[in-house]
Coordinates of C-alpha atoms and ligand atoms in Angstrom, one line a residue:
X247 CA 221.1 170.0 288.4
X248 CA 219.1 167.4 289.8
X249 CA 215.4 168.4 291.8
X250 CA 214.3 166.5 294.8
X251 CA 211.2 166.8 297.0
X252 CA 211.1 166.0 300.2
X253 CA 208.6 166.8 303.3
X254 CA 212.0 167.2 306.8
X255 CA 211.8 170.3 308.1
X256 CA 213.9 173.3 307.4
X257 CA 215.9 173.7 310.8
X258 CA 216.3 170.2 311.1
X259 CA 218.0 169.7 307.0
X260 CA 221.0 169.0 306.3
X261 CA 222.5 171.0 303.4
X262 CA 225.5 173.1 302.2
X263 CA 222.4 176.1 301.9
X264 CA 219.2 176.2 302.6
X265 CA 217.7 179.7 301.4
X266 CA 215.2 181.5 303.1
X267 CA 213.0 184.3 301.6
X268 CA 212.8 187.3 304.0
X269 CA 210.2 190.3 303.4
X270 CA 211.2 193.9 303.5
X271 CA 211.1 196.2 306.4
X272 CA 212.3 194.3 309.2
X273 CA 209.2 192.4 309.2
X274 CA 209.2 189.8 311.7
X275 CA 210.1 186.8 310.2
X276 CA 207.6 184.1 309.2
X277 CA 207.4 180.8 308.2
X278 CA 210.6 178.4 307.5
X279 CA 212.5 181.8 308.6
X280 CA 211.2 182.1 312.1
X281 CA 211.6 178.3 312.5
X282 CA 215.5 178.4 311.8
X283 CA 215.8 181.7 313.6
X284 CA 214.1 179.6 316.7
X285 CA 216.3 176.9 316.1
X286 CA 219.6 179.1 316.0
X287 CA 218.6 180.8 319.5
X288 CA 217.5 184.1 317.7
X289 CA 220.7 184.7 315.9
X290 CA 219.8 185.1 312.4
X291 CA 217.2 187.9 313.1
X292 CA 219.6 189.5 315.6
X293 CA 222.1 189.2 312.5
X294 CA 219.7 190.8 310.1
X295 CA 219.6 193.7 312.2
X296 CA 223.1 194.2 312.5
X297 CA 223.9 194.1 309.5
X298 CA 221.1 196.6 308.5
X299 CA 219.6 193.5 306.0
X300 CA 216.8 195.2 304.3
X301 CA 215.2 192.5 302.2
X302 CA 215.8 194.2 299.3
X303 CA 214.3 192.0 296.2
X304 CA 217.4 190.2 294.8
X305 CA 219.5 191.4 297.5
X306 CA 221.0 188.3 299.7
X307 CA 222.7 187.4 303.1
X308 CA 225.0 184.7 303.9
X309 CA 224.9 183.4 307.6
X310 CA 227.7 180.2 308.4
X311 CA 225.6 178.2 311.3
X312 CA 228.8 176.7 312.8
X313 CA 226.5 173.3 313.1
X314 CA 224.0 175.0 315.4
X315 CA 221.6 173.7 312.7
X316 CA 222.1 170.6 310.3
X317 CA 222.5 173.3 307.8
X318 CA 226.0 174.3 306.8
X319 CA 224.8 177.8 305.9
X320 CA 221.8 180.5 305.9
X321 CA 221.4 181.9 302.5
X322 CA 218.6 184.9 303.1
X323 CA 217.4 186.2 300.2
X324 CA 215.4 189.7 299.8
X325 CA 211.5 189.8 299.2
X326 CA 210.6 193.1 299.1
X327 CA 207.9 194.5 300.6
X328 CA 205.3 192.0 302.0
X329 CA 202.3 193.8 300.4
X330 CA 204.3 193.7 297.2
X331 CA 205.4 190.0 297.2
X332 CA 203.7 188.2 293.5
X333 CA 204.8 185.2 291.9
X334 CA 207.7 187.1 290.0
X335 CA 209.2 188.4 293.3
X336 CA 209.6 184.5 294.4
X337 CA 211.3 184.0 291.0
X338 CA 213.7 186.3 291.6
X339 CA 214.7 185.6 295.3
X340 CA 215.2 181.7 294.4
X341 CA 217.2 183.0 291.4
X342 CA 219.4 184.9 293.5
X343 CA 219.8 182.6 296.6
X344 CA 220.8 179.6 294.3
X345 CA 223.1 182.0 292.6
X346 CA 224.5 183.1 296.1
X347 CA 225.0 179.3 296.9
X348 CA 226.8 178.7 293.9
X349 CA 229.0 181.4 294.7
X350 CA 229.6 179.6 298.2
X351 CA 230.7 176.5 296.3
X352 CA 227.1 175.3 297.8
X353 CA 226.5 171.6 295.7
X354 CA 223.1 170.3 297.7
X355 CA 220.5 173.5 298.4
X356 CA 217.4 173.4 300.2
X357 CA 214.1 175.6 299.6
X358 CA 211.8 175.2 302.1
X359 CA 208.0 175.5 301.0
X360 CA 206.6 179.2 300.7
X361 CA 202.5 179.9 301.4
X362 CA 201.6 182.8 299.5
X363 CA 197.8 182.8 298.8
X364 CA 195.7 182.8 296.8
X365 CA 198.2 181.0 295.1
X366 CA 198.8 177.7 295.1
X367 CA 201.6 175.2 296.2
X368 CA 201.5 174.3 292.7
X369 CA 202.0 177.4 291.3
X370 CA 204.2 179.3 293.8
X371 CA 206.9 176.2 293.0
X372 CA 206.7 176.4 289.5
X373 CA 207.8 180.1 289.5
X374 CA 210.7 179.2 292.2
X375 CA 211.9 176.2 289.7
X376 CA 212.0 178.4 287.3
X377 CA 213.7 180.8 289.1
X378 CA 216.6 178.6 289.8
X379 CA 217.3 176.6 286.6
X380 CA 217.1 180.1 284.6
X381 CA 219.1 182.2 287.5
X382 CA 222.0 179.1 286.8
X383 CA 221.8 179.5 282.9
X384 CA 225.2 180.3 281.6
X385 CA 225.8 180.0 277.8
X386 CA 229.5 177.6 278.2
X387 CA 229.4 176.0 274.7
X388 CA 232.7 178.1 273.5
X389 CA 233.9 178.8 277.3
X390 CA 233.1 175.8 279.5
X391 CA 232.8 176.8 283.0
X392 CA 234.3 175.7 286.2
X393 CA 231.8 172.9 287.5
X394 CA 232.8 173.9 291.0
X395 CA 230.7 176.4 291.5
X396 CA 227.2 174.5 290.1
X397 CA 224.6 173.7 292.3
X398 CA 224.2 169.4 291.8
X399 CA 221.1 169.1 293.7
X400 CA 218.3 170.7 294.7
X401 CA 215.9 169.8 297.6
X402 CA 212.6 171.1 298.0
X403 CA 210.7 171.0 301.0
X404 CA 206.8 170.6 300.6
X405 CA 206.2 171.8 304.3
X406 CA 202.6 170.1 304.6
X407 CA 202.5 166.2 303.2
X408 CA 199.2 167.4 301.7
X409 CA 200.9 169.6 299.6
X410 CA 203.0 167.2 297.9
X411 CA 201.0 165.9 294.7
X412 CA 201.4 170.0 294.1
X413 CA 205.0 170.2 294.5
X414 CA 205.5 167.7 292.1
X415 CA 203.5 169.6 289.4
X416 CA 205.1 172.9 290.0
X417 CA 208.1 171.1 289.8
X418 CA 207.2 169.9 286.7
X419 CA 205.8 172.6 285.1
X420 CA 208.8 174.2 286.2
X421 CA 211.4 172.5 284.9
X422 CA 209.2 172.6 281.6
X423 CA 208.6 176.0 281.1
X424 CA 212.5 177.2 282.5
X425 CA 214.3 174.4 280.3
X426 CA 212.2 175.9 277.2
X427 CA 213.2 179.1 277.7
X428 CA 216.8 178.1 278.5
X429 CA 216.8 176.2 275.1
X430 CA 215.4 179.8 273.6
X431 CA 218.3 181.6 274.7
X432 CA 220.9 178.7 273.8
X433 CA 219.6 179.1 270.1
X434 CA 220.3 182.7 270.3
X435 CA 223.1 182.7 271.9
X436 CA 224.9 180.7 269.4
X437 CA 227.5 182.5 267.4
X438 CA 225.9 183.7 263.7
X439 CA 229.0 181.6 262.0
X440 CA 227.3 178.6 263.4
X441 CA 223.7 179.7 263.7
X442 CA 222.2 179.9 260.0
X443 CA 219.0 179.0 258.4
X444 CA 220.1 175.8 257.4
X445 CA 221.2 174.5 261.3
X446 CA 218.2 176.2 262.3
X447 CA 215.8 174.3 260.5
X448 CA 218.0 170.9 261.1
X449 CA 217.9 171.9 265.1
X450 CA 214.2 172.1 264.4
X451 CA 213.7 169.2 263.0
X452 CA 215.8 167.5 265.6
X453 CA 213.5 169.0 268.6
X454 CA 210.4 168.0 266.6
X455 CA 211.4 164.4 266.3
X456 CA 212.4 164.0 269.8
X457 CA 209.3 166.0 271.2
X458 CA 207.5 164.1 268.6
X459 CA 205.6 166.7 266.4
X460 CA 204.8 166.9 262.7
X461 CA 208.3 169.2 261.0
X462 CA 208.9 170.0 257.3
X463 CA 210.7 172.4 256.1
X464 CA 210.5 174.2 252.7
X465 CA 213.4 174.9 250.8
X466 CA 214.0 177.7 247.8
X467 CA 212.2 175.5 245.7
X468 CA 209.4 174.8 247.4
X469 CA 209.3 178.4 248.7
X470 CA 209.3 179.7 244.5
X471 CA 206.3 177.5 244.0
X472 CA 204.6 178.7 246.6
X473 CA 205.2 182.0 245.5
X474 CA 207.5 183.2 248.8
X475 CA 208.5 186.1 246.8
X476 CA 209.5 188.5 249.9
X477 CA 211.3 185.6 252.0
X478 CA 213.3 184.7 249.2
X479 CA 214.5 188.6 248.2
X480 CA 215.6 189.1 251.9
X481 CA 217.6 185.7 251.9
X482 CA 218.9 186.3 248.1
X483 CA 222.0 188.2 249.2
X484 CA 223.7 185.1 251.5
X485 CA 225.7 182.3 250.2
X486 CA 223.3 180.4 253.0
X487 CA 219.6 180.0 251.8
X488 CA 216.5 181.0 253.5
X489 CA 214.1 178.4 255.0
X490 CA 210.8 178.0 256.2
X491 CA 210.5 175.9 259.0
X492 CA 207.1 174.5 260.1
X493 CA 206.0 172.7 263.0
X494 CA 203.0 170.4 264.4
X495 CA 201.4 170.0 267.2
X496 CA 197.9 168.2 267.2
X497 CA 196.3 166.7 270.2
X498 CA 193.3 164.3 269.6
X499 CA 190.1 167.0 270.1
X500 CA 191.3 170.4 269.5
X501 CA 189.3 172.9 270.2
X502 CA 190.8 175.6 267.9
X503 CA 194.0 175.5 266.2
X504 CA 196.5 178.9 267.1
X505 CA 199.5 179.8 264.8
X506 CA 202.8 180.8 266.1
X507 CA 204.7 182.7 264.1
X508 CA 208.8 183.6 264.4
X509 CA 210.7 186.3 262.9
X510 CA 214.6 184.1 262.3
X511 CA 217.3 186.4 260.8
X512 CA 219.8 184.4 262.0
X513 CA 222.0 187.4 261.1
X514 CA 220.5 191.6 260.6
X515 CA 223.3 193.3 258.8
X516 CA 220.5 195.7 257.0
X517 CA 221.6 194.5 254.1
X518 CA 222.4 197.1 251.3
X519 CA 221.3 199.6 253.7
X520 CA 224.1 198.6 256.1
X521 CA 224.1 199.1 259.7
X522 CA 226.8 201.6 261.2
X523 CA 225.8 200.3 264.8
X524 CA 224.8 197.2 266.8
X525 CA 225.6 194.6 264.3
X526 CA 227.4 192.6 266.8
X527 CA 224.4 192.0 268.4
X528 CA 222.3 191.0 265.3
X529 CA 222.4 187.4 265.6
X530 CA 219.4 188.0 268.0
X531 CA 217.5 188.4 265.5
X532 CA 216.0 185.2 265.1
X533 CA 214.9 185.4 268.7
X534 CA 211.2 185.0 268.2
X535 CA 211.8 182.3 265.8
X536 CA 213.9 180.4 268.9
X537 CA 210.8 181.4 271.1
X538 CA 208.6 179.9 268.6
X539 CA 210.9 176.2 268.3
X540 CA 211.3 176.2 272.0
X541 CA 207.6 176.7 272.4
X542 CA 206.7 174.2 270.2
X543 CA 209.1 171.2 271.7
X544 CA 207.2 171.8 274.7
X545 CA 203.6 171.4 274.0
X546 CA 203.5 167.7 273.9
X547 CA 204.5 167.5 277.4
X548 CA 202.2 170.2 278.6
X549 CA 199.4 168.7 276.5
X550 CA 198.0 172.0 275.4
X551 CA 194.1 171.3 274.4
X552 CA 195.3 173.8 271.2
X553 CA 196.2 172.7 268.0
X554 CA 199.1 174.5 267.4
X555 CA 201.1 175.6 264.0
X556 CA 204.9 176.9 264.2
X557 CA 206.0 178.9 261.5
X558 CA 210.0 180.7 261.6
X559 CA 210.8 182.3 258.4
X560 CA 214.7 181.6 258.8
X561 CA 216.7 183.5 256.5
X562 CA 220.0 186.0 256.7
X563 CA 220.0 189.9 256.0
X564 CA 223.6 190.1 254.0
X565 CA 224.2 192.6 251.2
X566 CA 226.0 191.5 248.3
X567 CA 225.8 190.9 244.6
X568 CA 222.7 188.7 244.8
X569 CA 221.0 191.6 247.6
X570 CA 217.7 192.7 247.5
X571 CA 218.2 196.8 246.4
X572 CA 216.4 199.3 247.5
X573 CA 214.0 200.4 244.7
X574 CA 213.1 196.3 244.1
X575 CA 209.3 195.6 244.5
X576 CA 209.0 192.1 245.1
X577 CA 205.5 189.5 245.8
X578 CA 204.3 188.0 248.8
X579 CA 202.7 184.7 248.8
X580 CA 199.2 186.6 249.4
X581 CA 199.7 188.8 245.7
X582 CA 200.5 191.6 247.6
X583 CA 203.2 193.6 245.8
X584 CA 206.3 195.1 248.1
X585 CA 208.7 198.2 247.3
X586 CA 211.8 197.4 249.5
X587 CA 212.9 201.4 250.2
X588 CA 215.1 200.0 253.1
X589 CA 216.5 196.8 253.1
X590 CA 217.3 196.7 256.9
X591 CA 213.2 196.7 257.1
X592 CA 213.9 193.0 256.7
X593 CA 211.8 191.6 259.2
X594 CA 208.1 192.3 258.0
X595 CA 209.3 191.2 254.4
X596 CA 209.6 188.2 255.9
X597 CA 206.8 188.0 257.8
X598 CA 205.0 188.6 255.0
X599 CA 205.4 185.2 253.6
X600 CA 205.4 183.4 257.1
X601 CA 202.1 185.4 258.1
X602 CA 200.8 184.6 254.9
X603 CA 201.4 181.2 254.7
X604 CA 199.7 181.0 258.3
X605 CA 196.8 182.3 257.5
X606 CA 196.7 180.5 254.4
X607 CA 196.0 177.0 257.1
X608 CA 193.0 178.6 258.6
X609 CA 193.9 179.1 261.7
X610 CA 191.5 180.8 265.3
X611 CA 194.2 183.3 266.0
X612 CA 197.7 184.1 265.0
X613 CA 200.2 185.6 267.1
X614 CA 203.9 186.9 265.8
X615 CA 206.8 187.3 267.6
X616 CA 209.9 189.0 266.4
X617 CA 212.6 191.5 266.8
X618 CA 211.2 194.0 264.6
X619 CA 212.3 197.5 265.7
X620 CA 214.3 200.0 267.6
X621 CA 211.4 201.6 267.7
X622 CA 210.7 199.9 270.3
X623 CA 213.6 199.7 271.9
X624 CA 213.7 203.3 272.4
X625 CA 210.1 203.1 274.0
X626 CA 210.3 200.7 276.0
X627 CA 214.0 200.0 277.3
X628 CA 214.7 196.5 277.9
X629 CA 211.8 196.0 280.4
X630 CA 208.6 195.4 278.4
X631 CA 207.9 194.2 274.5
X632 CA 205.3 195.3 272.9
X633 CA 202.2 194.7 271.6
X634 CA 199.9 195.4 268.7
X635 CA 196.7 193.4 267.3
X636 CA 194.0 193.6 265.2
X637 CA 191.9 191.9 268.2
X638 CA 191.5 193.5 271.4
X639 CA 190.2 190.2 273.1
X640 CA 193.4 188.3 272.1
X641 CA 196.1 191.0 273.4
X642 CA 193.8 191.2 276.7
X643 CA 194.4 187.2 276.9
X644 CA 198.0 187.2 275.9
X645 CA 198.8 190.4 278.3
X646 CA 197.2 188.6 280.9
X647 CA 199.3 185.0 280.2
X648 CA 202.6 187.6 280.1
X649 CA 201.8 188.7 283.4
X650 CA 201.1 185.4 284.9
X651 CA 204.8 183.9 282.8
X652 CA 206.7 187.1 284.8
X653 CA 207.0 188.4 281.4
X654 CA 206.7 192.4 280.6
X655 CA 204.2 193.1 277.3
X656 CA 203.0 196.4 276.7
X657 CA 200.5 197.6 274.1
X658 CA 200.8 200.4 271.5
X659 CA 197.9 201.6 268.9
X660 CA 197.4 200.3 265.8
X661 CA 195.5 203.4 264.3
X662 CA 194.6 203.0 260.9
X663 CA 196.8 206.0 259.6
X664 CA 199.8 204.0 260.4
X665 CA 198.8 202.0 257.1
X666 CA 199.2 205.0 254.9
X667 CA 202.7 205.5 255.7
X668 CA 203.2 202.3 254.5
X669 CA 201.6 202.8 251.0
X670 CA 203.9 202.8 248.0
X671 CA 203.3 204.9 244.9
X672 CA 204.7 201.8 243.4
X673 CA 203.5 198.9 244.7
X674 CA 200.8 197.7 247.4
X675 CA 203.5 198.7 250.1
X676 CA 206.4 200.0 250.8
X677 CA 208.4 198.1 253.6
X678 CA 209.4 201.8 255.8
X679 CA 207.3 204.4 256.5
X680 CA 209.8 206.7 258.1
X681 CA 211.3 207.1 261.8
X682 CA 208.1 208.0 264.2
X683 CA 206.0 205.3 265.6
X684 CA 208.4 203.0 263.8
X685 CA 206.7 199.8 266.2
X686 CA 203.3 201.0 265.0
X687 CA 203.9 201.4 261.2
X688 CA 205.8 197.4 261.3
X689 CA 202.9 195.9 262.4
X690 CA 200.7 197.9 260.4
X691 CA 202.3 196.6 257.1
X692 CA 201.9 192.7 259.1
X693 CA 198.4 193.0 259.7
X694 CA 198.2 193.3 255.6
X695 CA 199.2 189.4 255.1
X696 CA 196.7 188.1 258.1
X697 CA 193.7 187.7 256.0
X698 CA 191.6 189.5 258.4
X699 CA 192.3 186.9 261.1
X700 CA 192.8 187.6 264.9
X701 CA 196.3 188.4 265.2
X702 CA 198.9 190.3 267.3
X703 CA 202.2 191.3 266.9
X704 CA 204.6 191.0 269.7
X705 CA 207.6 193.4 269.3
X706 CA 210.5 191.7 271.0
X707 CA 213.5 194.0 270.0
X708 CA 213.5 195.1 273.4
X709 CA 213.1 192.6 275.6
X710 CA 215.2 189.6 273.7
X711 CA 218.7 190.5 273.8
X712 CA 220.2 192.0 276.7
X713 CA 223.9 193.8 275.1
X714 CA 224.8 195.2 278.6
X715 CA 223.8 195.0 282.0
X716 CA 220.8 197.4 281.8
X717 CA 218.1 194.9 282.5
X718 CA 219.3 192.0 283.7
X719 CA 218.2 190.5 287.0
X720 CA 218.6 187.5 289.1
X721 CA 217.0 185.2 286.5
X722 CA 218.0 187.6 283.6
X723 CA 221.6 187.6 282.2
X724 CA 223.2 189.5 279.6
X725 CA 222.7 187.8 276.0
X726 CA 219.7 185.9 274.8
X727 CA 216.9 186.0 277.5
X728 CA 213.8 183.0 276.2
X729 CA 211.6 185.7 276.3
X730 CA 207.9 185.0 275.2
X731 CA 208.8 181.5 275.5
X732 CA 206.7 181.5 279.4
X733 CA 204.0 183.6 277.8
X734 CA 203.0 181.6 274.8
X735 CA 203.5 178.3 277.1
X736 CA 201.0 179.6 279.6
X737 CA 198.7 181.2 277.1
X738 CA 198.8 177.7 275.1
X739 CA 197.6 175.7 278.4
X740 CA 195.0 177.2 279.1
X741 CA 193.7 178.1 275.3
Ligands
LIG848 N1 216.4 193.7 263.6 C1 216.2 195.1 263.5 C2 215.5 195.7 264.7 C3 216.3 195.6 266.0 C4 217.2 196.7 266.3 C5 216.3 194.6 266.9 C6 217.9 196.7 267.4 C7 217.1 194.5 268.0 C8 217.9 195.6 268.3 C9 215.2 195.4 262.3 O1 215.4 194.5 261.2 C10 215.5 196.7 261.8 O2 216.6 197.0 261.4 N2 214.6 197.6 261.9 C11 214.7 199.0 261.5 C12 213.5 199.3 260.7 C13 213.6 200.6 259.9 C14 214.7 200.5 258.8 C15 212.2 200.9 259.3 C16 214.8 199.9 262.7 O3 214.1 199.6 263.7 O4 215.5 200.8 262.7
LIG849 MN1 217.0 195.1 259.9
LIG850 ZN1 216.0 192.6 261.7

C-alpha cells in the first residue's frame, strides 16, 4: 500500500473511493462531505436519509456517483456522535471505509483532510494512517490472499497547503507506529511449530541489525552463570531452549534510561499442570515479548530522547521428563528462592529473571508487559489490560500515553496483602496464591525482583489475543492484535 499526499480538492478527485466521515444524528454534513454533497446536486445527503444512514461508528455507506463527480464512488463511513468524536473514533472510521473499498475492489482511495480541534493536522493523520494500514492487516503467510481486493494506493488530501509539513509527519508517525504494531501481531500470529525461542531471538536480532540497535542474546550458558535459575526451570521441559533476548537503544544525551520488559512463552501448555482448555490459543503467549521487539525496532526512527533497554525472557511451557514439577523450589538471579506449586504460573517465574536482570542495569523506571492471567481476562473482557505499579506517577503517565495510542489500560490495586498469598512455607515465594485477585497476586510476586525501582506491570491476557469475534473492530481482527506496541511508542516519545 503505497501513501500519497496531495492538496486537489475532494469533489474535484479522481479515485475508485474517496471516503468521507459523517457524524451521527443526521447532522448536517460538514466539511469535505458537504462539498461533494454540493458537487453531486444534494444527492448524497438526500441518500443518507433514505436509506436511514445513522453514522453509526464503523458503520459505512457506499454511493456509485455515475461520473457526476471525478470520483468513481462515495464511501461514507460512521462517526458517531459529534460531541463524542476523539482521535480513536477517526481510527476506526478510516479503518472501516478502506476496508469497505477493498471490498469494492477499490485500488486508489482518497481521504480528504479532517479538522478536529484542538488537535492537530499532525496528529488527526497519524491516527487515520494507522487506522488504515492496521484495518488492512491480514496474517496471509500460510494462506496468501487474493491481491484483488488490496487497496494499492492511498491519497490523502491536506485540505489547506499550510497544513502540509503536518500531513507529512502524521503520515509518518503513522506508518511508524501501525507497521510496529502490525509486525507485533505478525510475530504472534506465527504458528508455535515455527515460532520458538530460538527464531525469536534470531528475528530479534534480525530487526536490531536493520533498525540498528545494540542485540545479544544469552543462551543456557550464559543464563546458568548468571544465575537465571527460574527462566531456565520453566524452559527445562522443551527439546527447544530458553533465551534471553536483549536490546539497545541509546541516543546521544539521554535523559533517563527506561526498561522494557516482555513476557515470550512462545508456547503455554501449563506444563505439568496441563491445561484442559485454550491451548490452541497459547502461542500468544509471547505477546508482550513481540510488543517489546516491535517497540524497540522503532525507536531509532522516532528518536525517543529515552535510553531504552528491551528485555523478552523467551522460553516454552512444555511438560515432560526434563519439566519443572510442582514441589521444585528453584533461584532467581536476585537470590530469591521460588516454590513452583503450579507450573502453568509460568510467566512471573520468568519474569523473575528478566525483571531481575533489568533492574540489575540501573534503570529510571521499568515497565512489564505480558500475558499473565485469566484473571484478568475474566475482569476485563477483551476491552482493557490492566495495570498495576509500585509508582503511582508512572501508571498515571503510561494510562495517559494508552489513551492518547487508542489503547484500553485499566488499573487494579496492588495492596500489600496480595504479597502474603504469595509467601511459601518453603521458600521466599511460592509462584500461585490461589484463584481471587489472580491479576493482583502476579504482579505482587513481580514487584519482588524490581529492586525497589519504579515499575508497572501491564497485564495483557486480555487485550492481546482476540480467539473469536468478541472484541474486534474495524482496526481490530481476530488473532494477535500489537497491543501496547502504540502505548509504549507514545509513552517513549515523549519520556
Ligand atoms: N498464559 C497464561 C495466562 C493466559 C490465560 C493468557 C488465557 C491468555 C489467555 C498464564 O501463564 C497462566 O496460565 N496463568 C494462570 C495462573 C494461575 C495458574 C496462578 C491463570 O491465569 O490461570
Ligand atoms: Mn501458564
Ligand atoms: Zn503463560
Amino acid at each position: 500500500m503505497e501513501f500519497t499526499i496531495s492538496t486537489k480538492s475532494p469533489e474535484s478527485c479522481a479515485c475508485d473511493a474517496l471516503v468521507l466521515g459523517v457524524f451521527a444524528d443526521r447532522a448536517p454534513l460538514e466539511g469535505a462531505a458537504s462539498k461533494v454533497d454540493r458537487a453531486l446536486g444534494g444527492l448524497l445527503s438526500s441518500v443518507l436519509a433514505e436509506e436511514h444512514f445513522k453514522g453509526k461508528p464503523g458503520h459505512t455507506f457506499v454511493l456509485h456517483t455515475h461520473g457526476k463527480v471525478p470520483a468513481k464512488r462515495i464511501i461514507v463511513a460512521g462517526l458517531g456522535p459529534k460531541a463524542d468524536v476523539h482521535l480513536e473514533q477517526l481510527r476506526m472510521a478510516a479503518a472501516a471505509g478502506v476496508r469497505r473499498a477493498a471490498d469494492a475492489r477499490a485500488k486508489h482511495v482518497v481521504f480528504p483532510a479532517v479538522s478536529l480541534p484542538p488537535h492537530r493536522a499532525d496528529a488527526v493523520t497519524q491516527a487515520r494512517v494507522e487506522g488504515i494500514v492496521l484495518g488492512s492487516y491480514r496474517f496471509s503467510r500460510y494462506k496468501p490472499q487474493d491481491d484483488a481486493a488490496a487497496v494499492e494506493r492511498v491519497e490523502l488530501l491536506a485540505g489547506d497547503a499550510s497544513h502540509q509539513k503536518d500531513v507529512e509527519e502524521g503520515l509518518r508517525r503513522g506508518l511508524l507506529f501501525a507497521e510496529a504494531t502490525t509486525y507485533a501481531r505478525d510475530l504472534v500470529n506465527e504458528p508455535p511449530n515455527q515460532m520458538n525461542p530460538l527464531l525469536l531471538a534470531e528475528l530479534a536480532e534480525e530487526a536490531a541489525r536493520t533498525a540498528g540497535l545494540r542485540c545479544s542474546v544469552l543462551d543456557v550458558d550464559a543464563m546458568r552463570a548468571q544465575g537465571m535459575g527460574a527462566i531456565l526451570s520453566i524452559g527445562g521441559g522443551s527439546a527447544v531452549p530458553p533465551r534471553l533476548i536483549v536490546l539497545e537503544y541509546a541516543p546521544s544525551k539521554p535523559k533517563r534510561t527506561v526498561a522494557i520488559v516482555g513476557k515470550g512463552v512462545t508456547f503455554d501448555s501449563g506444563g505439568i499442570n496441563l491445561k484442559t482448555s485454550s491451548l490452541e490459543w497459547m502461542k500468544s503467549d509471547m505477546a508482550g515479548g513481540a510488543a517489546v521487539i516491535a517497540t524497540m525496532q522503532a525507536l531509532p526512527a522516532l528518536k525517543s530522547p529515552a535510553r531504552v533497554l528491551g528485555v523478552v525472557a523467551a522460553v516454552e511451557n512444555l511438560p515432560s521428563g526434563t519439566s519443572v514439577k510442582p514441589g521444585d523450589i528453584v533461584r532467581a538471579m536476585n537470590g530469591k528462592t521460588i516454590e513452583i506449586n503450579n507450573t502453568d504460573a509460568e510467566g512471573r517465574v520468568v519474569l523473575a529473571d528478566a525483571l531481575a536482570y533489568a533492574a540489575q542495569r540501573n534503570p529510571d523506571e521499568i515497565i512489564d508487559l505480558a500475558t499473565l492471567t485469566g484473571s484478568a481476562m475474566i475482569a476485563l473482557g477483551y476491552l482493557a489490560a490492566a495495570v498495576m505499579s509500585n509508582n503511582q506517577r508512572l501508571v498515571d503517565r503510561l494510562i495517559d500515553a494508552a489513551d492518547r495510542a487508542g489503547e484500553r489500560m485499566w488499573q487494579l490495586p496492588l495492596y500489600e496483602e496480595y504479597l502474603e498469598k504469595m509467601r511459601s512455607p518453603v521458600a521466599d515465594l511460592q509462584n500461585s496464591g490461589g484463584r481471587y485477585g489472580g491479576a493482583q497476586k502476579g504482579a505482587a510476586f513481580l514487584r519482588e525482583f524490581v529492586d525497589g525501582k519504579p515499575w508497572a506491570h501491564i497485564d495483557i491476557a486480555p487485550t492481546a489475543f482476540l480467539e473469536t469475534d468478541e472484541g474486534t473492530g474495524p482496526y481490530l481482527h481476530k488473532g494477535g492484535t500489537g497491543y501496547g506496541v502504540r502505548t509504549l511508542l507514545t509513552y517513549l516519545s515523549g519520556a
